[in-house]
mmCIF file with all atom_site columns, C-alpha atoms in Angstrom:
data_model
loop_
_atom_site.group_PDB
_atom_site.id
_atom_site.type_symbol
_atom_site.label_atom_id
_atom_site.label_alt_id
_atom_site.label_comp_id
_atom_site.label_asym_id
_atom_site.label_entity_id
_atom_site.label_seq_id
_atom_site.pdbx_PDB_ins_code
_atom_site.Cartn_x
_atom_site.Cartn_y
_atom_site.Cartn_z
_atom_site.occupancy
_atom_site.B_iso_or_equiv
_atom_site.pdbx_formal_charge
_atom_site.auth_seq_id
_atom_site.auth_comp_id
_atom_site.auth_asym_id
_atom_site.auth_atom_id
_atom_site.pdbx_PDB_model_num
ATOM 1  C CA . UNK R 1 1  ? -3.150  1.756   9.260   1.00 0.00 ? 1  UNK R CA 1
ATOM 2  C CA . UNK R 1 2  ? -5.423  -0.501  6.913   1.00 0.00 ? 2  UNK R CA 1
ATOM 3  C CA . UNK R 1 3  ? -4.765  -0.171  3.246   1.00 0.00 ? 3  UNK R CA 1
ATOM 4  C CA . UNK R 1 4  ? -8.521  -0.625  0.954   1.00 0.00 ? 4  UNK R CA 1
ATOM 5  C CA . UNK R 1 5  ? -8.240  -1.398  -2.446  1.00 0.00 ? 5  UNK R CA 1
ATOM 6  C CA . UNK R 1 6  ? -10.818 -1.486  -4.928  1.00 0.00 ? 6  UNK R CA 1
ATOM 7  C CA . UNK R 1 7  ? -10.947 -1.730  -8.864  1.00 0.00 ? 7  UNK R CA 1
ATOM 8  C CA . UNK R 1 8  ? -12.915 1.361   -9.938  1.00 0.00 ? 8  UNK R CA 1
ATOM 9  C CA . UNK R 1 9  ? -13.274 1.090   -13.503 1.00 0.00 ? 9  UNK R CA 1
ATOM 10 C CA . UNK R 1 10 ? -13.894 -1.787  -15.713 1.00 0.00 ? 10 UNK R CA 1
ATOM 11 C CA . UNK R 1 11 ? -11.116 -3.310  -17.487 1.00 0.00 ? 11 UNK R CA 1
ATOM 12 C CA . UNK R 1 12 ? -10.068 -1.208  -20.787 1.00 0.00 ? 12 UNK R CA 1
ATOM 13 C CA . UNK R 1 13 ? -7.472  -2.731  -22.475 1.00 0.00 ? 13 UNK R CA 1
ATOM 14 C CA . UNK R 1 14 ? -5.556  0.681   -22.735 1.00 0.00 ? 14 UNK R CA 1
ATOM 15 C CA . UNK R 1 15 ? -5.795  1.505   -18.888 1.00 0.00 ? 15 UNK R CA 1
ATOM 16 C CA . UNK R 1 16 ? -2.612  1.026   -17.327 1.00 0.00 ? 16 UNK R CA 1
ATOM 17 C CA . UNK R 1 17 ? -3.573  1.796   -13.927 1.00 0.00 ? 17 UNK R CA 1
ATOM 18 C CA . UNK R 1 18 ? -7.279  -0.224  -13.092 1.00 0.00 ? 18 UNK R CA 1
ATOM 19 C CA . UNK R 1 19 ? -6.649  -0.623  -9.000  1.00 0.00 ? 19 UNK R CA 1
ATOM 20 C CA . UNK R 1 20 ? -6.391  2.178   -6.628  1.00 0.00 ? 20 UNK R CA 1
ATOM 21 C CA . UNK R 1 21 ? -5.493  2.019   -3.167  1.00 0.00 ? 21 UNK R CA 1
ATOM 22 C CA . UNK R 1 22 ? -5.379  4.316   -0.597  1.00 0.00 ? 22 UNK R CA 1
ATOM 23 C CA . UNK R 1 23 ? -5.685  4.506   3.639   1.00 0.00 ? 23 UNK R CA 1
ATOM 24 C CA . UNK R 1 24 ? -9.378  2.591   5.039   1.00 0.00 ? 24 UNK R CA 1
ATOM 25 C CA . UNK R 1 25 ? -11.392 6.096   5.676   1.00 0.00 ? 25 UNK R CA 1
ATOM 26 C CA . UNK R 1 26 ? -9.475  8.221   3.264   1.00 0.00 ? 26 UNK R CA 1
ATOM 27 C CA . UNK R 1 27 ? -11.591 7.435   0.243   1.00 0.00 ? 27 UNK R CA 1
ATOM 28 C CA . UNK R 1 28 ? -12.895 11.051  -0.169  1.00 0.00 ? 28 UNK R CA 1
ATOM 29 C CA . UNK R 1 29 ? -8.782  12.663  0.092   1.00 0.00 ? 29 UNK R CA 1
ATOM 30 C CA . UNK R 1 30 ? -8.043  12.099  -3.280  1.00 0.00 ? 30 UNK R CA 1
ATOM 31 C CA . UNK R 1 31 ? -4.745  10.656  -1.637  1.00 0.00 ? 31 UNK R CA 1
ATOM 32 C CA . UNK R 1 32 ? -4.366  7.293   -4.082  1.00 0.00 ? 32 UNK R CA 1
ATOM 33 C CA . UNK R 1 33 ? -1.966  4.777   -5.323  1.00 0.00 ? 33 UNK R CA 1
ATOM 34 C CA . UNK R 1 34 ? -2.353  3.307   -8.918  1.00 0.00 ? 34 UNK R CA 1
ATOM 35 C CA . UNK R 1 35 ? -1.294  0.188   -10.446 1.00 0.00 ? 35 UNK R CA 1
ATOM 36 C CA . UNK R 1 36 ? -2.217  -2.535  -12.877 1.00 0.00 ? 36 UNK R CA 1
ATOM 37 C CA . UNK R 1 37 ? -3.186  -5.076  -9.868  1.00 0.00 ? 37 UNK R CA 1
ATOM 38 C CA . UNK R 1 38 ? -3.811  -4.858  -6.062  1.00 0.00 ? 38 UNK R CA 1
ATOM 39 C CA . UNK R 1 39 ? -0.565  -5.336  -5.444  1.00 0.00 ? 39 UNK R CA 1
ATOM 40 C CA . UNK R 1 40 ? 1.242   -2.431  -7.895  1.00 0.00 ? 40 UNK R CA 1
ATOM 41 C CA . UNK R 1 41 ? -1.595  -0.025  -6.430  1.00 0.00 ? 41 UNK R CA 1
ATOM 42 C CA . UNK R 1 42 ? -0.156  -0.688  -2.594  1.00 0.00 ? 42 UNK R CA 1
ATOM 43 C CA . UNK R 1 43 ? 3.276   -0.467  -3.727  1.00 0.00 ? 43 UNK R CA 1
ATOM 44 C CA . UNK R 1 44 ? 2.511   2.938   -5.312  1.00 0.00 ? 44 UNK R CA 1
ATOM 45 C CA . UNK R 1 45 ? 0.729   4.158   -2.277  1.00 0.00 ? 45 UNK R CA 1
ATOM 46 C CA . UNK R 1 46 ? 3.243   2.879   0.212   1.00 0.00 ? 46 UNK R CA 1
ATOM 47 C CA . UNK R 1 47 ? 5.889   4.336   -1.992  1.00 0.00 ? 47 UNK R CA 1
ATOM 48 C CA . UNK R 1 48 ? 4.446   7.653   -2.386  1.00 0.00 ? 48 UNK R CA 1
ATOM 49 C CA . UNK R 1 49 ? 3.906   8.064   1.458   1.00 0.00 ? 49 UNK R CA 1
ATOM 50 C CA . UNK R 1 50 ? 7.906   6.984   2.587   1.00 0.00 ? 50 UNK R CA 1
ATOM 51 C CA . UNK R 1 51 ? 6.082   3.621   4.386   1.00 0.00 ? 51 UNK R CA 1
ATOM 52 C CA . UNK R 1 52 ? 6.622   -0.034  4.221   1.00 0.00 ? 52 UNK R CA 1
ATOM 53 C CA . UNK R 1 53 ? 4.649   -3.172  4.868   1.00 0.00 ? 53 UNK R CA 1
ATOM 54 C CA . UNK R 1 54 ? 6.279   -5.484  7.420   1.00 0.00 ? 54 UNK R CA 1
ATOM 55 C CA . UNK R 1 55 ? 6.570   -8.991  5.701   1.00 0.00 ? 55 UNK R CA 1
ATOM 56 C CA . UNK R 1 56 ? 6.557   -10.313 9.695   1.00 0.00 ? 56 UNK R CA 1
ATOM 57 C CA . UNK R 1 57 ? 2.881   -8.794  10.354  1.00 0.00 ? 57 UNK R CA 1
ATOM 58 C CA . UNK R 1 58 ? 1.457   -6.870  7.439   1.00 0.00 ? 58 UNK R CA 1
ATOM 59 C CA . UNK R 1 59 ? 1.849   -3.283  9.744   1.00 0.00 ? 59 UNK R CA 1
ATOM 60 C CA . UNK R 1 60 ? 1.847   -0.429  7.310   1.00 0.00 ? 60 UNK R CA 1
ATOM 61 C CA . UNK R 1 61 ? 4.803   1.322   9.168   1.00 0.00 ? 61 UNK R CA 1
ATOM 62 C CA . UNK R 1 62 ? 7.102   4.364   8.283   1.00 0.00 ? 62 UNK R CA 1
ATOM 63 C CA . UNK R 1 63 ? 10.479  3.336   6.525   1.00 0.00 ? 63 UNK R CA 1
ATOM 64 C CA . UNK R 1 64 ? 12.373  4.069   9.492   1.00 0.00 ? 64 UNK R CA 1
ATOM 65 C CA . UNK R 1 65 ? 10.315  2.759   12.174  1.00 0.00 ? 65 UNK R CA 1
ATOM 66 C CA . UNK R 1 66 ? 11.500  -0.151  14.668  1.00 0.00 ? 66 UNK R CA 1
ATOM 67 C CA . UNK R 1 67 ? 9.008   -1.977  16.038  1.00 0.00 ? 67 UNK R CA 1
ATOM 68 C CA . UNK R 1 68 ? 9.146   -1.447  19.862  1.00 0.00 ? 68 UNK R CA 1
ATOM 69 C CA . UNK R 1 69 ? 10.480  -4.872  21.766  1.00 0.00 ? 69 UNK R CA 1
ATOM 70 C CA . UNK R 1 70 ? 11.243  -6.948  18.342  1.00 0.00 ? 70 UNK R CA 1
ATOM 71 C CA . UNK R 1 71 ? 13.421  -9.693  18.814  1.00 0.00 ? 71 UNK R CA 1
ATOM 72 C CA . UNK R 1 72 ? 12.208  -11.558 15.492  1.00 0.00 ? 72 UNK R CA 1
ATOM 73 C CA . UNK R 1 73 ? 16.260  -12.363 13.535  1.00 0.00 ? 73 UNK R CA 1
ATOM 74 C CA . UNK R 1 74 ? 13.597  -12.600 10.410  1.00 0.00 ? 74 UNK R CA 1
ATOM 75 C CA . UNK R 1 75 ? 12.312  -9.474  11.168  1.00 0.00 ? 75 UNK R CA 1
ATOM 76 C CA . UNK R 1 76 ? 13.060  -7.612  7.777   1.00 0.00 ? 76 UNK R CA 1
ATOM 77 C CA . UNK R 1 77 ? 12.156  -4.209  9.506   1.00 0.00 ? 77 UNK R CA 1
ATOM 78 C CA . UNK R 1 78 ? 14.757  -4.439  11.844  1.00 0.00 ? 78 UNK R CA 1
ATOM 79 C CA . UNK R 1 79 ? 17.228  -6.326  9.268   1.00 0.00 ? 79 UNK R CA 1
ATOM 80 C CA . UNK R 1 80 ? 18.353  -8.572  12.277  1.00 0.00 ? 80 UNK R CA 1
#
């Protein structure tokens, strides 16, 4: 799964939440993460939906998946 942000209204000063992200081809769900940057918005979403981003390989996986045949001791999915 790809994760699209964009920045969808200008910058107000008293808008705490200018970046949205949400899954690539989902746009029209209404399914959204907010946050003050790129990164807060994808936190938000990943939050909201139980998933993770592997630091390994940037996989947008669920919280308790184990990535079939990993043998990476870094891995910080598997916690190895």
């Amino acid at each position: 799964m790809k994760i699209v942000t964009s920045h969808p209204y200008p910058s107000i000063p008293w808008r705490n939440f200018d970046w949205c992200a949400h899954a690539d081809g989902d746009e029209e769900s209404g399914d959204y993460g907010w946050g003050a940057s790129e990164k807060e918005a994808i936190a938000d979403y990943l939050e909201s939906h139980d998933l993770i981003q592997c630091g390994r390989c940037d996989e947008i996986l669920e919280s308790d998946c184990e990535p079939d045949g990993c043998e990476d001791p870094d891995c910080p999915v598997l916690g190895l």
